mmCIF file of C-alpha atoms in Angstrom:
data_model
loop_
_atom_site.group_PDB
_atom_site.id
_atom_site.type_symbol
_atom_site.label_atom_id
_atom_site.label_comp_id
_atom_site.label_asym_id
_atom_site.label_seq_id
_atom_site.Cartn_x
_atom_site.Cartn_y
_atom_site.Cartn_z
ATOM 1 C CA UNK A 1287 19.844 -1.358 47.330
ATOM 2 C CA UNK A 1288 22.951 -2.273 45.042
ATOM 3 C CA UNK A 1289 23.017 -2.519 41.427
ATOM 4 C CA UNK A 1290 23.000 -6.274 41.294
ATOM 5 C CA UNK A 1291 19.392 -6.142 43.913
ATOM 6 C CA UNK A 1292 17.882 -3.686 41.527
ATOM 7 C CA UNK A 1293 19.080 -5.580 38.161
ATOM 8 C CA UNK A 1294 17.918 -9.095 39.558
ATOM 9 C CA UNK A 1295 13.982 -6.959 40.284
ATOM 10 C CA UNK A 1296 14.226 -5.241 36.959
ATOM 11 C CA UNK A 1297 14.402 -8.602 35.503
ATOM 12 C CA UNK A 1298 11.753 -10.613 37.587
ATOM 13 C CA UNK A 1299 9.518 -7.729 36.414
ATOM 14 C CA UNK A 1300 9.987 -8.142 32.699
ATOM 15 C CA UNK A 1301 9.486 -12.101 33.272
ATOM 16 C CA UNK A 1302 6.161 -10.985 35.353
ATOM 17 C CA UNK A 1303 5.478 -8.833 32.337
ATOM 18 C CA UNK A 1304 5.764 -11.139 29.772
ATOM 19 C CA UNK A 1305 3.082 -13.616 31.389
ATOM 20 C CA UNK A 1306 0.570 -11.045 32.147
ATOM 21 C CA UNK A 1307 0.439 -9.984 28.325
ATOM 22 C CA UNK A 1308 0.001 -13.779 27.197
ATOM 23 C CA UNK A 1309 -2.531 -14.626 30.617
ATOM 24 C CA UNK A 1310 -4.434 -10.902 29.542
ATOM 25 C CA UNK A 1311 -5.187 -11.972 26.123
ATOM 26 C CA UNK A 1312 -6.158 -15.408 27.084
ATOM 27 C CA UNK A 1313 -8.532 -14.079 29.817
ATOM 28 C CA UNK A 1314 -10.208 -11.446 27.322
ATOM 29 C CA UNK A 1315 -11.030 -14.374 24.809
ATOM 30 C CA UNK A 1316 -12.196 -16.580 27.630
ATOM 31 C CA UNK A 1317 -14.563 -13.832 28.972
ATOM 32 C CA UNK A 1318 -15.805 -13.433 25.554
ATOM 33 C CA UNK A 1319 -16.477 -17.023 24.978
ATOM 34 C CA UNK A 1320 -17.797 -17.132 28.594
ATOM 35 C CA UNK A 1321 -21.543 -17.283 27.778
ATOM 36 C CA UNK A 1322 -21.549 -19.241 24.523
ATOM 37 C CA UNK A 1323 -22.632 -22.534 24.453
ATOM 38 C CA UNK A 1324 -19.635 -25.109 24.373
ATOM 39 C CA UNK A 1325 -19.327 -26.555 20.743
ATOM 40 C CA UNK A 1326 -19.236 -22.945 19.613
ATOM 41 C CA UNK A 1327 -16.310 -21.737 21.689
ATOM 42 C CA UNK A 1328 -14.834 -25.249 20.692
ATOM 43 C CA UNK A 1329 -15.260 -24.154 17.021
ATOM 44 C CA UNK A 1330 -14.097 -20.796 17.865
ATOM 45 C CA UNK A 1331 -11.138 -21.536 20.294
ATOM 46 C CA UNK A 1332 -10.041 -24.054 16.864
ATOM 47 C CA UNK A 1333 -10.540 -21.293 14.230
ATOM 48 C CA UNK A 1334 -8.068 -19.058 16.249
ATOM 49 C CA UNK A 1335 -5.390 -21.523 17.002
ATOM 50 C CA UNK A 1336 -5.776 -22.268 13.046
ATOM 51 C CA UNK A 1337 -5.763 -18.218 12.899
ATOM 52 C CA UNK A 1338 -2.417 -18.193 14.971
ATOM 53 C CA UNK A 1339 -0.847 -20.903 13.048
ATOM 54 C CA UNK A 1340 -1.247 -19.978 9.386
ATOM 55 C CA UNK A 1341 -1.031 -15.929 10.646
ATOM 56 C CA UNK A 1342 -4.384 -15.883 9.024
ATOM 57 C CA UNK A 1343 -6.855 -12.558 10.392
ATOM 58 C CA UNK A 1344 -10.041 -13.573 11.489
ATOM 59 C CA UNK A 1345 -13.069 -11.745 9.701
ATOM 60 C CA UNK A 1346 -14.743 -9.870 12.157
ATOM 61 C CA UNK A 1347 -17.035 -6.698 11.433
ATOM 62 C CA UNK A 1348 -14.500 -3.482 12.195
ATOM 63 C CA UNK A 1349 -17.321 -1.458 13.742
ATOM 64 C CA UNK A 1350 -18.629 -4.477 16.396
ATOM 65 C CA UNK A 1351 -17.797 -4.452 20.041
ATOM 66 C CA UNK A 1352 -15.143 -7.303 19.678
ATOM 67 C CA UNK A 1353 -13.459 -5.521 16.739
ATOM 68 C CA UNK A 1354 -13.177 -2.272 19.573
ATOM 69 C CA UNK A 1355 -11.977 -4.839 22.348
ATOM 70 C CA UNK A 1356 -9.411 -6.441 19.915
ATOM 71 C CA UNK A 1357 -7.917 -3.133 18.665
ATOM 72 C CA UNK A 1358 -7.859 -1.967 22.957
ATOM 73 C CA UNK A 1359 -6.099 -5.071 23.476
ATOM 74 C CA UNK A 1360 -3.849 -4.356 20.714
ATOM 75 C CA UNK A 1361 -3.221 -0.981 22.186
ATOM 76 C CA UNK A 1362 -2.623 -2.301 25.381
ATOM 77 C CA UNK A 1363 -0.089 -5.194 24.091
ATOM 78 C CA UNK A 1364 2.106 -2.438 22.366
ATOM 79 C CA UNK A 1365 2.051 -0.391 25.768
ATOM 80 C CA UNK A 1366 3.250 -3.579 27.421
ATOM 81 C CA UNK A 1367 5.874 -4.390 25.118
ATOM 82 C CA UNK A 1368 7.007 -0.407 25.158
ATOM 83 C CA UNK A 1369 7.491 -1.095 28.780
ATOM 84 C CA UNK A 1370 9.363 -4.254 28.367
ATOM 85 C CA UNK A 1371 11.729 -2.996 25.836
ATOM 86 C CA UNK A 1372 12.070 -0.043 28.177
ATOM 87 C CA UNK A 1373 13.414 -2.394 31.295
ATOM 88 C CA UNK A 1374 15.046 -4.244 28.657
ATOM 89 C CA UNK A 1375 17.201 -1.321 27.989
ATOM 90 C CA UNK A 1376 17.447 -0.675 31.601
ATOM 91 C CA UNK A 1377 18.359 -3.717 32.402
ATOM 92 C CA UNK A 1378 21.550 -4.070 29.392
ATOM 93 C CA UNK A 1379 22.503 -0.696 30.969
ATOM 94 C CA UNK A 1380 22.928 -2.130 34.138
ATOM 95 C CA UNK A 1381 24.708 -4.923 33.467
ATOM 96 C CA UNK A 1382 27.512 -2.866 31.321
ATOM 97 C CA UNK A 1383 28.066 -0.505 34.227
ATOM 98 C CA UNK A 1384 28.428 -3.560 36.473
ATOM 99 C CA UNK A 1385 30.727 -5.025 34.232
ATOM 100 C CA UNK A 1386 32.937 -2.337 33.985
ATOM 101 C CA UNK A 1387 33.051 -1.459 38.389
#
Protein backbone atom coordinates (compact mmCIF):
# COMPACT_ATOMS: atom_id res chain seq x y z
CA UNK A 1 0.00 0.00 0.00
CA UNK A 2 1.52 3.48 -1.12
CA UNK A 3 1.37 6.63 0.67
CA UNK A 4 -1.31 8.17 -1.46
CA UNK A 5 -3.74 4.51 -0.69
CA UNK A 6 -3.07 4.97 2.97
CA UNK A 7 -3.59 8.98 2.98
CA UNK A 8 -6.90 8.70 0.83
CA UNK A 9 -8.15 5.73 4.02
CA UNK A 10 -6.78 7.95 6.72
CA UNK A 11 -9.05 10.52 5.42
CA UNK A 12 -12.33 8.50 4.66
CA UNK A 13 -11.86 7.50 8.33
CA UNK A 14 -11.85 10.95 9.84
CA UNK A 15 -15.01 11.79 7.49
CA UNK A 16 -16.55 8.31 8.97
CA UNK A 17 -15.52 9.74 12.30
CA UNK A 18 -16.97 12.88 12.17
CA UNK A 19 -20.61 11.42 11.41
CA UNK A 20 -20.55 8.82 14.00
CA UNK A 21 -19.91 11.56 16.80
CA UNK A 22 -22.92 13.78 15.43
CA UNK A 23 -25.28 10.25 14.56
CA UNK A 24 -23.98 8.98 18.47
CA UNK A 25 -25.29 11.95 20.16
CA UNK A 26 -28.41 12.08 18.18
CA UNK A 27 -29.12 8.35 18.87
CA UNK A 28 -28.45 8.77 22.78
CA UNK A 29 -31.12 11.67 22.92
CA UNK A 30 -33.49 9.69 20.75
CA UNK A 31 -33.20 6.59 23.04
CA UNK A 32 -33.81 8.81 25.89
CA UNK A 33 -36.84 10.40 24.48
CA UNK A 34 -37.82 6.89 23.21
CA UNK A 35 -40.57 6.16 25.78
CA UNK A 36 -41.99 9.63 26.42
CA UNK A 37 -45.09 10.52 25.15
CA UNK A 38 -44.81 12.75 21.90
CA UNK A 39 -45.64 16.46 22.85
CA UNK A 40 -43.02 16.06 25.55
CA UNK A 41 -40.09 15.01 23.40
CA UNK A 42 -41.55 17.77 20.99
CA UNK A 43 -41.09 20.25 23.91
CA UNK A 44 -37.89 18.72 24.74
CA UNK A 45 -36.31 18.14 21.22
CA UNK A 46 -37.35 22.40 20.97
CA UNK A 47 -35.76 23.35 24.34
CA UNK A 48 -32.42 21.78 23.09
CA UNK A 49 -32.28 23.15 19.64
CA UNK A 50 -33.10 26.59 21.59
CA UNK A 51 -30.22 25.16 24.06
CA UNK A 52 -27.83 24.74 20.96
CA UNK A 53 -28.66 28.00 19.49
CA UNK A 54 -28.31 30.55 22.28
CA UNK A 55 -25.28 28.04 23.85
CA UNK A 56 -27.61 28.06 26.75
CA UNK A 57 -26.99 24.67 29.43
CA UNK A 58 -29.94 22.89 30.11
CA UNK A 59 -30.79 22.49 33.96
CA UNK A 60 -30.62 19.06 34.71
CA UNK A 61 -29.98 17.55 38.34
CA UNK A 62 -25.91 16.68 38.33
CA UNK A 63 -26.45 13.51 40.34
CA UNK A 64 -29.50 11.93 37.87
CA UNK A 65 -28.87 9.20 35.40
CA UNK A 66 -29.03 11.63 32.34
CA UNK A 67 -26.60 14.07 34.01
CA UNK A 68 -24.07 10.57 34.21
CA UNK A 69 -25.03 9.70 30.46
CA UNK A 70 -24.38 13.36 29.33
CA UNK A 71 -20.99 13.73 31.09
CA UNK A 72 -20.09 9.72 29.39
CA UNK A 73 -21.05 11.16 26.23
CA UNK A 74 -18.98 14.08 26.84
CA UNK A 75 -16.13 11.81 27.65
CA UNK A 76 -16.63 9.88 24.77
CA UNK A 77 -16.91 13.06 22.27
CA UNK A 78 -13.41 14.31 23.54
CA UNK A 79 -11.98 10.66 22.92
CA UNK A 80 -13.39 10.97 19.42
CA UNK A 81 -12.13 14.24 18.65
CA UNK A 82 -8.50 13.13 20.31
CA UNK A 83 -8.63 10.55 17.64
CA UNK A 84 -9.56 12.84 14.89
CA UNK A 85 -7.01 15.41 15.62
CA UNK A 86 -4.66 12.45 15.88
CA UNK A 87 -5.36 11.27 11.99
CA UNK A 88 -5.55 14.83 11.37
CA UNK A 89 -1.96 15.12 12.19
CA UNK A 90 -1.30 11.95 10.45
CA UNK A 91 -2.82 12.80 7.67
CA UNK A 92 -0.84 16.71 7.23
CA UNK A 93 2.24 14.47 7.79
CA UNK A 94 1.54 12.54 4.96
CA UNK A 95 0.80 14.87 2.62
CA UNK A 96 4.23 16.98 3.35
CA UNK A 97 6.31 13.86 2.83
CA UNK A 98 4.41 13.30 -0.42
CA UNK A 99 4.97 16.63 -1.42
CA UNK A 100 8.44 16.68 -1.00
CA UNK A 101 9.17 12.71 -2.97
Amino acid sequence: MNLEQRLSELEARVSQLEKEAAAATTAETEKHLNDLPNSTKEIIQKEIEKAKQSELIVGIDPESYLAKEILWQSRKMIELENSVSKISSSINRLKRLLSKS
